[in-house]
Amino acid sequence: MSDMVFLGLVLPLLVGSTPVSQELFPTDCSDVYANGQTLSGVYTIYPAGETPVQVYCDMGCLINDSQDGRWTVFQRRMDGSGNFYRPWNFIITFITCVCPTHSGLENLYQLTRKRKYELRVDLQDFEGLTVNARYSFFSVKSETEGYKLHVTGFVNGGAGDSMYESNRQKFSTLDKDQDTHKELNCARSFLGGFWYGAYGTHYTIGNVWYHWKGYDYGLKNIIMKISPVA
C-alpha cells in the first residue's frame, strides 16, 4: 500500500467574531464543490484548523470517478505501490501529499466529529473489474480512544462487507498494538497499520478485500473516500 499519510486538519482561527467562510476555508471536498470547483483533482481544504491540507477530491467527472461525486479521498493505493508499515507518530502527524495515501487519523477524527459522513470503498482487480462497498455511517474517535472506528450501514456494490470486523476496533501500528488479538500484533504480522478485527480481514501489504477475492488476491487499486450526509 501507499504511505500512511494522514491529513493535518485544524479549523481556521477566527478573527474577532467574524465567522469562518466555507468559501475561503472549505472543510472538505463537498465544500470545494459548493464553491464552484466541479472538476476532480487536488484541492486545499481546512477540515479542522488554519493549516491548509491538499487532498484529492472525487467530483464524479472522470471515467473512474463515483457517479455522485463530492468525495474526500483518504486512501488511494494504485497498482500495489507504497509502504504502510509505519510507526504510530508518523501515521498521526504526517501531512497529506498528492501521492497515493492513507490520510491522517487525527484529521479523520477532526473531520468526522463535526459532520456525519458515509464511506465508499472502490476496488479494482488486475483484470479491470471494479466493485464497491458503501457504509452509511463512518467516524473515527479521538487519540485517547485509540482512533476507534465506527462504520455501519453496509450497502453492497459487488464487493461484499470486509469492514464489519473493523467496526469498533482501535487503530494498530507496528509499534502500538491495539488490536484484539492476544498472541500477535496484527500490524506487524500483516505489515501495515489498520483497524484490525478478530480475523484481520484487511491484510494491508497485499491490499486484500476478502469478501470479494479471498485472502490470496492482492488488488490493483483500492480507494477509500467519505462524503457528508444530511
PDB file of C-alpha atoms in Angstrom:
ATOM      1  CA  MET A   1       0.000   0.000   0.000  1.00  0.00           C
ATOM      2  CA  SER A   2       0.973   3.596  -0.241  1.00  0.00           C
ATOM      3  CA  ASP A   3       2.489   5.549   2.601  1.00  0.00           C
ATOM      4  CA  MET A   4       0.130   6.072   5.534  1.00  0.00           C
ATOM      5  CA  VAL A   5      -0.476   9.717   5.064  1.00  0.00           C
ATOM      6  CA  PHE A   6      -2.718  11.457   7.483  1.00  0.00           C
ATOM      7  CA  LEU A   7      -4.228  14.898   6.809  1.00  0.00           C
ATOM      8  CA  GLY A   8      -3.188  17.705   9.140  1.00  0.00           C
ATOM      9  CA  LEU A   9      -6.618  19.272   9.571  1.00  0.00           C
ATOM     10  CA  VAL A  10      -7.407  22.097  12.029  1.00  0.00           C
ATOM     11  CA  LEU A  11     -10.300  24.711  11.515  1.00  0.00           C
ATOM     12  CA  PRO A  12      -9.047  28.252  10.810  1.00  0.00           C
ATOM     13  CA  LEU A  13      -8.709  30.634  13.712  1.00  0.00           C
ATOM     14  CA  LEU A  14     -11.494  33.176  13.947  1.00  0.00           C
ATOM     15  CA  VAL A  15     -10.571  36.828  13.630  1.00  0.00           C
ATOM     16  CA  GLY A  16     -12.597  38.612  16.299  1.00  0.00           C
ATOM     17  CA  SER A  17     -16.192  37.441  15.957  1.00  0.00           C
ATOM     18  CA  THR A  18     -16.107  37.062  12.172  1.00  0.00           C
ATOM     19  CA  PRO A  19     -17.449  33.622  11.143  1.00  0.00           C
ATOM     20  CA  VAL A  20     -15.228  31.282   9.185  1.00  0.00           C
ATOM     21  CA  SER A  21     -16.088  31.322   5.482  1.00  0.00           C
ATOM     22  CA  GLN A  22     -16.506  27.922   3.864  1.00  0.00           C
ATOM     23  CA  GLU A  23     -15.739  29.629   0.576  1.00  0.00           C
ATOM     24  CA  LEU A  24     -12.293  30.708   1.818  1.00  0.00           C
ATOM     25  CA  PHE A  25     -11.756  27.728   4.113  1.00  0.00           C
ATOM     26  CA  PRO A  26     -13.616  24.672   2.776  1.00  0.00           C
ATOM     27  CA  THR A  27     -13.889  21.896   5.347  1.00  0.00           C
ATOM     28  CA  ASP A  28     -13.928  19.049   2.837  1.00  0.00           C
ATOM     29  CA  CYS A  29     -14.435  18.326  -0.854  1.00  0.00           C
ATOM     30  CA  SER A  30     -18.190  18.868  -0.654  1.00  0.00           C
ATOM     31  CA  ASP A  31     -17.484  22.486   0.322  1.00  0.00           C
ATOM     32  CA  VAL A  32     -14.988  22.756  -2.533  1.00  0.00           C
ATOM     33  CA  TYR A  33     -17.712  21.563  -4.913  1.00  0.00           C
ATOM     34  CA  ALA A  34     -20.219  24.029  -3.455  1.00  0.00           C
ATOM     35  CA  ASN A  35     -17.697  26.792  -4.152  1.00  0.00           C
ATOM     36  CA  GLY A  36     -17.880  26.002  -7.872  1.00  0.00           C
ATOM     37  CA  GLN A  37     -14.889  23.675  -8.273  1.00  0.00           C
ATOM     38  CA  THR A  38     -16.551  20.738 -10.016  1.00  0.00           C
ATOM     39  CA  LEU A  39     -13.564  19.002 -11.627  1.00  0.00           C
ATOM     40  CA  SER A  40     -11.879  16.086  -9.882  1.00  0.00           C
ATOM     41  CA  GLY A  41      -8.364  16.816  -8.723  1.00  0.00           C
ATOM     42  CA  VAL A  42      -6.202  18.059  -5.872  1.00  0.00           C
ATOM     43  CA  TYR A  43      -7.616  20.877  -3.735  1.00  0.00           C
ATOM     44  CA  THR A  44      -6.778  22.620  -0.478  1.00  0.00           C
ATOM     45  CA  ILE A  45      -9.157  22.083   2.424  1.00  0.00           C
ATOM     46  CA  TYR A  46      -9.231  23.161   6.076  1.00  0.00           C
ATOM     47  CA  PRO A  47     -11.134  20.396   7.853  1.00  0.00           C
ATOM     48  CA  ALA A  48     -10.138  21.336  11.383  1.00  0.00           C
ATOM     49  CA  GLY A  49      -7.961  24.437  11.518  1.00  0.00           C
ATOM     50  CA  GLU A  50      -5.868  27.055   9.813  1.00  0.00           C
ATOM     51  CA  THR A  51      -3.363  24.560   8.408  1.00  0.00           C
ATOM     52  CA  PRO A  52      -4.036  24.004   4.690  1.00  0.00           C
ATOM     53  CA  VAL A  53      -4.217  20.403   3.512  1.00  0.00           C
ATOM     54  CA  GLN A  54      -4.049  19.140  -0.052  1.00  0.00           C
ATOM     55  CA  VAL A  55      -6.360  16.229  -0.798  1.00  0.00           C
ATOM     56  CA  TYR A  56      -7.762  14.522  -3.858  1.00  0.00           C
ATOM     57  CA  CYS A  57     -11.426  15.346  -4.456  1.00  0.00           C
ATOM     58  CA  ASP A  58     -13.564  12.931  -6.464  1.00  0.00           C
ATOM     59  CA  MET A  59     -16.166  15.192  -8.068  1.00  0.00           C
ATOM     60  CA  GLY A  60     -17.676  12.499 -10.295  1.00  0.00           C
ATOM     61  CA  CYS A  61     -16.467  13.925 -13.586  1.00  0.00           C
ATOM     62  CA  LEU A  62     -13.810  11.411 -14.668  1.00  0.00           C
ATOM     63  CA  ILE A  63     -14.295   7.924 -16.072  1.00  0.00           C
ATOM     64  CA  ASN A  64     -13.181   6.153 -12.892  1.00  0.00           C
ATOM     65  CA  ASP A  65     -14.900   8.568 -10.502  1.00  0.00           C
ATOM     66  CA  SER A  66     -18.030   7.869  -8.481  1.00  0.00           C
ATOM     67  CA  GLN A  67     -21.179   8.976 -10.272  1.00  0.00           C
ATOM     68  CA  ASP A  68     -22.386  11.103  -7.365  1.00  0.00           C
ATOM     69  CA  GLY A  69     -19.060  12.858  -6.689  1.00  0.00           C
ATOM     70  CA  ARG A  70     -18.065  15.294  -3.911  1.00  0.00           C
ATOM     71  CA  TRP A  71     -15.945  12.720  -2.079  1.00  0.00           C
ATOM     72  CA  THR A  72     -12.900  13.470   0.089  1.00  0.00           C
ATOM     73  CA  VAL A  73     -10.376  10.709  -0.626  1.00  0.00           C
ATOM     74  CA  PHE A  74      -8.377   9.498   2.378  1.00  0.00           C
ATOM     75  CA  GLN A  75      -6.749   6.397   0.934  1.00  0.00           C
ATOM     76  CA  ARG A  76      -5.536   5.807  -2.601  1.00  0.00           C
ATOM     77  CA  ARG A  77      -3.494   2.767  -3.341  1.00  0.00           C
ATOM     78  CA  MET A  78      -2.664   2.384  -7.003  1.00  0.00           C
ATOM     79  CA  ASP A  79      -1.012  -0.663  -8.594  1.00  0.00           C
ATOM     80  CA  GLY A  80       0.004  -2.097  -5.227  1.00  0.00           C
ATOM     81  CA  SER A  81       2.681   0.548  -4.657  1.00  0.00           C
ATOM     82  CA  GLY A  82       3.862   2.182  -1.455  1.00  0.00           C
ATOM     83  CA  ASN A  83       4.565   1.309   2.153  1.00  0.00           C
ATOM     84  CA  PHE A  84       2.051   1.302   5.012  1.00  0.00           C
ATOM     85  CA  TYR A  85       4.410  -0.315   7.529  1.00  0.00           C
ATOM     86  CA  ARG A  86       4.820   2.869   9.569  1.00  0.00           C
ATOM     87  CA  PRO A  87       5.110   3.811  13.263  1.00  0.00           C
ATOM     88  CA  TRP A  88       2.320   5.469  15.264  1.00  0.00           C
ATOM     89  CA  ASN A  89       3.692   9.026  15.311  1.00  0.00           C
ATOM     90  CA  PHE A  90       4.170   9.007  11.541  1.00  0.00           C
ATOM     91  CA  ILE A  91       0.586   7.948  10.996  1.00  0.00           C
ATOM     92  CA  ILE A  92      -0.853  10.588  13.313  1.00  0.00           C
ATOM     93  CA  THR A  93       1.208  13.599  12.260  1.00  0.00           C
ATOM     94  CA  PHE A  94       2.311  13.207   8.648  1.00  0.00           C
ATOM     95  CA  ILE A  95       0.666  15.800   6.433  1.00  0.00           C
ATOM     96  CA  THR A  96      -1.017  14.519   3.323  1.00  0.00           C
ATOM     97  CA  CYS A  97       0.532  14.768  -0.108  1.00  0.00           C
ATOM     98  CA  VAL A  98      -0.932  14.282  -3.552  1.00  0.00           C
ATOM     99  CA  CYS A  99       0.517  10.798  -3.917  1.00  0.00           C
ATOM    100  CA  PRO A 100      -1.484   7.637  -3.179  1.00  0.00           C
ATOM    101  CA  THR A 101      -2.163   7.973   0.535  1.00  0.00           C
ATOM    102  CA  HIS A 102      -3.952   6.924   3.663  1.00  0.00           C
ATOM    103  CA  SER A 103      -4.930  10.163   5.389  1.00  0.00           C
ATOM    104  CA  GLY A 104      -4.158  11.176   8.982  1.00  0.00           C
ATOM    105  CA  LEU A 105      -6.009   9.592  11.854  1.00  0.00           C
ATOM    106  CA  GLU A 106      -6.160  12.826  13.814  1.00  0.00           C
ATOM    107  CA  ASN A 107      -7.527  14.558  10.763  1.00  0.00           C
ATOM    108  CA  LEU A 108     -10.188  11.930  10.135  1.00  0.00           C
ATOM    109  CA  TYR A 109     -11.223  12.376  13.747  1.00  0.00           C
ATOM    110  CA  GLN A 110     -11.431  16.147  13.338  1.00  0.00           C
ATOM    111  CA  LEU A 111     -13.480  15.752  10.169  1.00  0.00           C
ATOM    112  CA  THR A 112     -15.973  13.178  11.386  1.00  0.00           C
ATOM    113  CA  ARG A 113     -16.630  14.712  14.786  1.00  0.00           C
ATOM    114  CA  LYS A 114     -18.252  17.756  13.157  1.00  0.00           C
ATOM    115  CA  ARG A 115     -20.377  16.159  10.446  1.00  0.00           C
ATOM    116  CA  LYS A 116     -21.974  12.823   9.710  1.00  0.00           C
ATOM    117  CA  TYR A 117     -20.163  11.007   6.895  1.00  0.00           C
ATOM    118  CA  GLU A 118     -20.699   7.981   4.714  1.00  0.00           C
ATOM    119  CA  LEU A 119     -17.853   5.817   3.407  1.00  0.00           C
ATOM    120  CA  ARG A 120     -17.358   4.419  -0.064  1.00  0.00           C
ATOM    121  CA  VAL A 121     -14.661   1.881  -0.957  1.00  0.00           C
ATOM    122  CA  ASP A 122     -13.868   1.402  -4.656  1.00  0.00           C
ATOM    123  CA  LEU A 123     -11.936  -1.732  -5.644  1.00  0.00           C
ATOM    124  CA  GLN A 124     -10.330  -2.864  -8.893  1.00  0.00           C
ATOM    125  CA  ASP A 125      -8.627  -6.145  -9.723  1.00  0.00           C
ATOM    126  CA  PHE A 126      -5.844  -6.686 -12.265  1.00  0.00           C
ATOM    127  CA  GLU A 127      -8.376  -7.811 -14.876  1.00  0.00           C
ATOM    128  CA  GLY A 128     -10.027  -4.386 -14.789  1.00  0.00           C
ATOM    129  CA  LEU A 129     -13.187  -5.427 -12.933  1.00  0.00           C
ATOM    130  CA  THR A 130     -14.491  -2.814 -10.476  1.00  0.00           C
ATOM    131  CA  VAL A 131     -16.844  -3.143  -7.493  1.00  0.00           C
ATOM    132  CA  ASN A 132     -17.606  -1.080  -4.411  1.00  0.00           C
ATOM    133  CA  ALA A 133     -18.883  -1.182  -0.863  1.00  0.00           C
ATOM    134  CA  ARG A 134     -20.711   1.682   0.850  1.00  0.00           C
ATOM    135  CA  TYR A 135     -21.386   2.380   4.512  1.00  0.00           C
ATOM    136  CA  SER A 136     -23.963   4.931   5.589  1.00  0.00           C
ATOM    137  CA  PHE A 137     -22.036   5.896   8.725  1.00  0.00           C
ATOM    138  CA  PHE A 138     -18.286   6.399   9.189  1.00  0.00           C
ATOM    139  CA  SER A 139     -16.459   8.073  12.065  1.00  0.00           C
ATOM    140  CA  VAL A 140     -13.125   7.933  13.870  1.00  0.00           C
ATOM    141  CA  LYS A 141     -12.815   8.639  17.594  1.00  0.00           C
ATOM    142  CA  SER A 142     -10.035  10.661  19.270  1.00  0.00           C
ATOM    143  CA  GLU A 143      -6.474   9.540  20.014  1.00  0.00           C
ATOM    144  CA  THR A 144      -7.366   8.982  23.678  1.00  0.00           C
ATOM    145  CA  GLU A 145      -9.898   6.415  22.433  1.00  0.00           C
ATOM    146  CA  GLY A 146      -7.334   4.787  20.160  1.00  0.00           C
ATOM    147  CA  TYR A 147      -8.838   6.318  16.997  1.00  0.00           C
ATOM    148  CA  LYS A 148     -11.582   3.721  17.258  1.00  0.00           C
ATOM    149  CA  LEU A 149     -13.502   3.193  14.025  1.00  0.00           C
ATOM    150  CA  HIS A 150     -17.281   3.215  13.729  1.00  0.00           C
ATOM    151  CA  VAL A 151     -18.523   2.002  10.350  1.00  0.00           C
ATOM    152  CA  THR A 152     -22.079   0.714   9.832  1.00  0.00           C
ATOM    153  CA  GLY A 153     -24.917   0.635   7.307  1.00  0.00           C
ATOM    154  CA  PHE A 154     -23.330  -1.592   4.661  1.00  0.00           C
ATOM    155  CA  VAL A 155     -24.686  -1.351   1.098  1.00  0.00           C
ATOM    156  CA  ASN A 156     -23.268  -3.918  -1.315  1.00  0.00           C
ATOM    157  CA  GLY A 157     -21.929  -2.782  -4.670  1.00  0.00           C
ATOM    158  CA  GLY A 158     -20.495  -6.189  -5.500  1.00  0.00           C
ATOM    159  CA  ALA A 159     -17.554  -6.128  -3.084  1.00  0.00           C
ATOM    160  CA  GLY A 160     -19.097  -7.708  -0.004  1.00  0.00           C
ATOM    161  CA  ASP A 161     -18.587  -6.435   3.539  1.00  0.00           C
ATOM    162  CA  SER A 162     -14.948  -6.731   4.605  1.00  0.00           C
ATOM    163  CA  MET A 163     -15.133  -3.823   7.062  1.00  0.00           C
ATOM    164  CA  TYR A 164     -17.509  -5.407   9.561  1.00  0.00           C
ATOM    165  CA  GLU A 165     -14.629  -6.911  11.577  1.00  0.00           C
ATOM    166  CA  SER A 166     -13.058  -3.446  11.808  1.00  0.00           C
ATOM    167  CA  ASN A 167     -16.113  -1.782  13.321  1.00  0.00           C
ATOM    168  CA  ARG A 168     -15.445  -0.578  16.884  1.00  0.00           C
ATOM    169  CA  GLN A 169     -11.757  -1.501  16.615  1.00  0.00           C
ATOM    170  CA  LYS A 170      -8.839   0.714  17.608  1.00  0.00           C
ATOM    171  CA  PHE A 171      -6.095   1.514  15.115  1.00  0.00           C
ATOM    172  CA  SER A 172      -2.922  -0.580  15.389  1.00  0.00           C
ATOM    173  CA  THR A 173       0.575   0.088  14.058  1.00  0.00           C
ATOM    174  CA  LEU A 174       3.861  -1.801  14.218  1.00  0.00           C
ATOM    175  CA  ASP A 175       4.800  -0.020  17.471  1.00  0.00           C
ATOM    176  CA  LYS A 176       1.334   0.441  19.020  1.00  0.00           C
ATOM    177  CA  ASP A 177      -0.631  -2.794  19.302  1.00  0.00           C
ATOM    178  CA  GLN A 178      -4.314  -2.025  19.919  1.00  0.00           C
ATOM    179  CA  ASP A 179      -5.964  -4.961  18.174  1.00  0.00           C
ATOM    180  CA  THR A 180      -7.973  -7.665  19.960  1.00  0.00           C
ATOM    181  CA  HIS A 181      -5.510 -10.482  19.289  1.00  0.00           C
ATOM    182  CA  LYS A 182      -3.749 -11.602  22.461  1.00  0.00           C
ATOM    183  CA  GLU A 183      -0.946 -13.537  20.792  1.00  0.00           C
ATOM    184  CA  LEU A 184       0.201 -11.232  17.999  1.00  0.00           C
ATOM    185  CA  ASN A 185       0.431  -7.672  16.740  1.00  0.00           C
ATOM    186  CA  CYS A 186      -1.607  -7.684  13.521  1.00  0.00           C
ATOM    187  CA  ALA A 187       0.142  -4.591  12.166  1.00  0.00           C
ATOM    188  CA  ARG A 188       3.485  -6.391  12.428  1.00  0.00           C
ATOM    189  CA  SER A 189       2.140  -9.674  11.106  1.00  0.00           C
ATOM    190  CA  PHE A 190       0.386  -8.100   8.110  1.00  0.00           C
ATOM    191  CA  LEU A 191       2.965  -5.309   7.590  1.00  0.00           C
ATOM    192  CA  GLY A 192       0.660  -2.321   7.842  1.00  0.00           C
ATOM    193  CA  GLY A 193      -1.480  -0.276  10.192  1.00  0.00           C
ATOM    194  CA  PHE A 194      -5.258  -0.688  10.197  1.00  0.00           C
ATOM    195  CA  TRP A 195      -8.358  -1.212  12.345  1.00  0.00           C
ATOM    196  CA  TYR A 196      -7.809  -4.944  12.745  1.00  0.00           C
ATOM    197  CA  GLY A 197     -10.734  -7.122  13.744  1.00  0.00           C
ATOM    198  CA  ALA A 198     -10.747 -10.644  15.091  1.00  0.00           C
ATOM    199  CA  TYR A 199      -9.515 -12.167  11.843  1.00  0.00           C
ATOM    200  CA  GLY A 200      -7.594  -9.302  10.272  1.00  0.00           C
ATOM    201  CA  THR A 201      -9.756  -9.153   7.157  1.00  0.00           C
ATOM    202  CA  HIS A 202      -7.707  -6.317   5.661  1.00  0.00           C
ATOM    203  CA  TYR A 203      -4.183  -7.615   5.020  1.00  0.00           C
ATOM    204  CA  THR A 204      -2.587  -4.296   4.195  1.00  0.00           C
ATOM    205  CA  ILE A 205       0.563  -5.498   2.468  1.00  0.00           C
ATOM    206  CA  GLY A 206      -1.491  -7.368  -0.117  1.00  0.00           C
ATOM    207  CA  ASN A 207      -4.404  -4.969  -0.223  1.00  0.00           C
ATOM    208  CA  VAL A 208      -6.899  -7.774   0.311  1.00  0.00           C
ATOM    209  CA  TRP A 209     -10.695  -7.493   0.308  1.00  0.00           C
ATOM    210  CA  TYR A 210     -11.590 -10.979   1.498  1.00  0.00           C
ATOM    211  CA  HIS A 211     -15.300 -10.978   0.679  1.00  0.00           C
ATOM    212  CA  TRP A 212     -14.623 -10.242  -2.977  1.00  0.00           C
ATOM    213  CA  LYS A 213     -11.392 -12.039  -3.910  1.00  0.00           C
ATOM    214  CA  GLY A 214     -10.415 -14.018  -0.821  1.00  0.00           C
ATOM    215  CA  TYR A 215      -7.227 -13.760   1.250  1.00  0.00           C
ATOM    216  CA  ASP A 216      -4.789 -14.629  -1.527  1.00  0.00           C
ATOM    217  CA  TYR A 217      -5.546 -11.896  -4.076  1.00  0.00           C
ATOM    218  CA  GLY A 218      -3.846  -8.502  -3.834  1.00  0.00           C
ATOM    219  CA  LEU A 219      -5.997  -5.863  -5.525  1.00  0.00           C
ATOM    220  CA  LYS A 220      -4.669  -3.441  -8.114  1.00  0.00           C
ATOM    221  CA  ASN A 221      -6.467  -0.366  -6.768  1.00  0.00           C
ATOM    222  CA  ILE A 222      -8.328   0.497  -3.595  1.00  0.00           C
ATOM    223  CA  ILE A 223      -9.776   3.925  -2.867  1.00  0.00           C
ATOM    224  CA  MET A 224     -11.483   4.930   0.362  1.00  0.00           C
ATOM    225  CA  LYS A 225     -13.411   8.195   0.497  1.00  0.00           C
ATOM    226  CA  ILE A 226     -16.014   9.963   2.598  1.00  0.00           C
ATOM    227  CA  SER A 227     -18.829  12.399   1.900  1.00  0.00           C
ATOM    228  CA  PRO A 228     -21.123  14.242   4.342  1.00  0.00           C
ATOM    229  CA  VAL A 229     -24.741  13.162   4.610  1.00  0.00           C
ATOM    230  CA  ALA A 230     -27.741  15.167   5.766  1.00  0.00           C
TER     231      ALA A 230
END
